[in-house]
Coordinates of C-alpha atoms in Angstrom, one line a residue:
M1 CA 70.2 71.7 90.6
N2 CA 69.1 70.0 93.5
G3 CA 65.7 71.6 95.7
E4 CA 67.5 70.3 98.9
N5 CA 70.8 71.1 98.8
F6 CA 69.6 74.4 97.3
P7 CA 69.0 76.7 100.3
E8 CA 72.7 75.5 101.9
K9 CA 74.9 75.8 98.9
A10 CA 73.2 79.3 98.9
E11 CA 74.2 80.2 102.8
V12 CA 77.6 79.3 102.1
F13 CA 78.6 81.2 98.9
A14 CA 76.6 84.2 101.3
A15 CA 79.4 83.8 103.9
R16 CA 82.0 83.3 101.9
V17 CA 81.4 86.1 100.0
M18 CA 80.7 87.9 103.3
V19 CA 84.4 87.3 104.6
Q20 CA 85.9 87.9 101.2
A21 CA 84.6 91.5 101.0
A22 CA 84.9 92.5 105.0
W23 CA 88.9 91.9 105.0
P24 CA 89.5 94.5 102.1
I25 CA 88.3 97.1 104.0
L26 CA 89.8 96.2 107.2
L27 CA 93.1 96.5 105.0
V28 CA 92.6 99.3 103.4
V29 CA 91.4 101.6 106.6
A30 CA 94.4 99.8 108.0
A31 CA 96.9 101.2 105.3
V32 CA 94.8 104.1 106.2
M33 CA 96.0 104.6 109.2
A34 CA 99.3 103.5 108.9
A35 CA 100.2 106.3 105.9
P36 CA 100.8 109.2 108.5
I37 CA 103.7 107.2 110.4
I38 CA 105.0 105.6 106.7
G39 CA 104.9 109.2 105.9
L40 CA 107.0 110.6 108.7
V41 CA 109.3 107.7 108.8
A42 CA 110.1 108.1 104.7
G43 CA 111.3 111.6 105.2
P44 CA 109.5 114.8 104.0
Q45 CA 110.3 114.7 100.2
T46 CA 107.5 114.7 97.9
T47 CA 108.1 113.9 94.1
A48 CA 105.4 114.2 92.0
L49 CA 105.5 110.5 91.2
S50 CA 104.9 110.1 94.9
A51 CA 102.3 112.7 95.0
V52 CA 100.4 110.7 91.7
A53 CA 100.5 107.6 93.8
W54 CA 99.2 108.9 96.4
L55 CA 96.6 110.4 94.3
V56 CA 96.0 106.6 93.0
A57 CA 96.1 105.0 96.3
A58 CA 93.4 106.4 97.2
A59 CA 91.3 106.2 94.7
S60 CA 91.2 102.6 94.3
A61 CA 90.7 102.6 98.3
V62 CA 87.7 104.3 97.3
A63 CA 87.2 101.5 94.6
T64 CA 87.9 98.9 96.8
L65 CA 85.6 100.1 99.7
A66 CA 82.7 100.6 97.1
L67 CA 83.1 97.0 95.4
S68 CA 83.4 96.2 98.8
A69 CA 80.0 97.4 99.8
L70 CA 78.2 96.1 96.7
L71 CA 80.0 92.6 97.9
L72 CA 78.5 93.1 101.3
F73 CA 74.6 93.8 99.6
D74 CA 74.9 90.6 96.9
A75 CA 75.5 88.3 100.5
L76 CA 73.0 89.4 102.3
L77 CA 70.6 89.2 99.0
F78 CA 71.9 85.9 98.6
R79 CA 71.4 85.3 102.9
L80 CA 67.6 86.1 101.3
M81 CA 67.5 83.6 98.7
A82 CA 68.7 81.0 101.3
S83 CA 65.6 81.4 103.2
H84 CA 63.5 80.2 101.0
A85 CA 63.0 77.1 99.8
T86 CA 63.4 77.1 96.5
E87 CA 65.7 78.4 94.2
A88 CA 62.3 80.2 92.3
A89 CA 61.0 81.7 95.2
G90 CA 64.5 82.8 96.6
G91 CA 65.2 84.1 93.3
A92 CA 61.8 85.6 93.0
A93 CA 62.2 87.6 96.5
V94 CA 65.7 88.9 94.9
D95 CA 64.5 89.8 91.9
D96 CA 60.9 91.5 94.1
V97 CA 63.8 93.4 96.4
L98 CA 65.6 94.8 93.8
A99 CA 63.0 95.8 91.8
R100 CA 61.2 97.4 94.9
M101 CA 64.4 99.6 95.6
R102 CA 63.6 100.4 91.7
L103 CA 68.2 99.3 91.4
K104 CA 66.9 96.1 88.3
P105 CA 63.9 96.4 86.8
A106 CA 61.6 93.4 87.3
A107 CA 63.0 90.4 85.5
A108 CA 60.7 88.3 83.3
G109 CA 62.5 85.3 83.6
G110 CA 64.5 85.0 87.1
R111 CA 68.1 84.0 86.9
S112 CA 69.9 80.5 88.3
L113 CA 71.6 80.6 91.5
D114 CA 74.6 80.0 89.6
H115 CA 74.0 82.9 87.1
R116 CA 74.1 85.3 89.7
M117 CA 77.5 83.7 91.7
A118 CA 79.3 84.6 88.8
G119 CA 78.1 87.5 88.5
T120 CA 79.1 87.9 92.2
Q121 CA 82.6 86.4 91.2
G122 CA 82.6 89.0 88.3
L123 CA 82.5 91.5 91.4
L124 CA 85.4 89.6 93.4
T125 CA 87.0 89.4 90.9
R126 CA 87.2 93.7 90.8
Q127 CA 87.3 94.3 94.1
R128 CA 91.0 92.2 94.0
M129 CA 92.4 94.2 91.2
A130 CA 91.5 97.1 92.8
L131 CA 93.1 96.2 96.2
A132 CA 95.9 95.2 94.2
V133 CA 96.5 99.2 92.8
F134 CA 95.9 100.1 96.0
A135 CA 98.7 98.2 97.3
A136 CA 101.0 99.0 94.6
A137 CA 99.9 102.4 94.4
C138 CA 100.7 102.3 98.9
L139 CA 104.4 100.8 98.2
V140 CA 105.1 102.9 95.5
A141 CA 104.4 106.0 97.4
A142 CA 105.6 104.9 100.5
F143 CA 109.3 103.8 98.7
V144 CA 109.9 106.6 96.4

């Protein structure tokens, strides 16, 4: 990777992850706030299927919010990385923070920016799956 392009690439990725973490939070909060209104419109009858769907919606909402929090933390780590001149120095700073917080053991060899970005992409995929389960469960619960 080009050393001159490293801070810009890390900063752009951090901003993108920040946005991708924020909008699902807003969507889940809006859906949870609208749930009582949907319940009034749909009617007071509660079936076993709708009760299970509400439980699945609640669990997937918690999962979506937790994954969004992890993504926000990752975005801040990418911003920390971008504040350094070289990829090695930025990676060492992130590894040091994670080791001091006892989240990861001190790494012998630093991971590249691309490897770290791939890990965050995996979190984004999991967040999207949890959000899809939440949306599907809310639809089933509201209209069954």
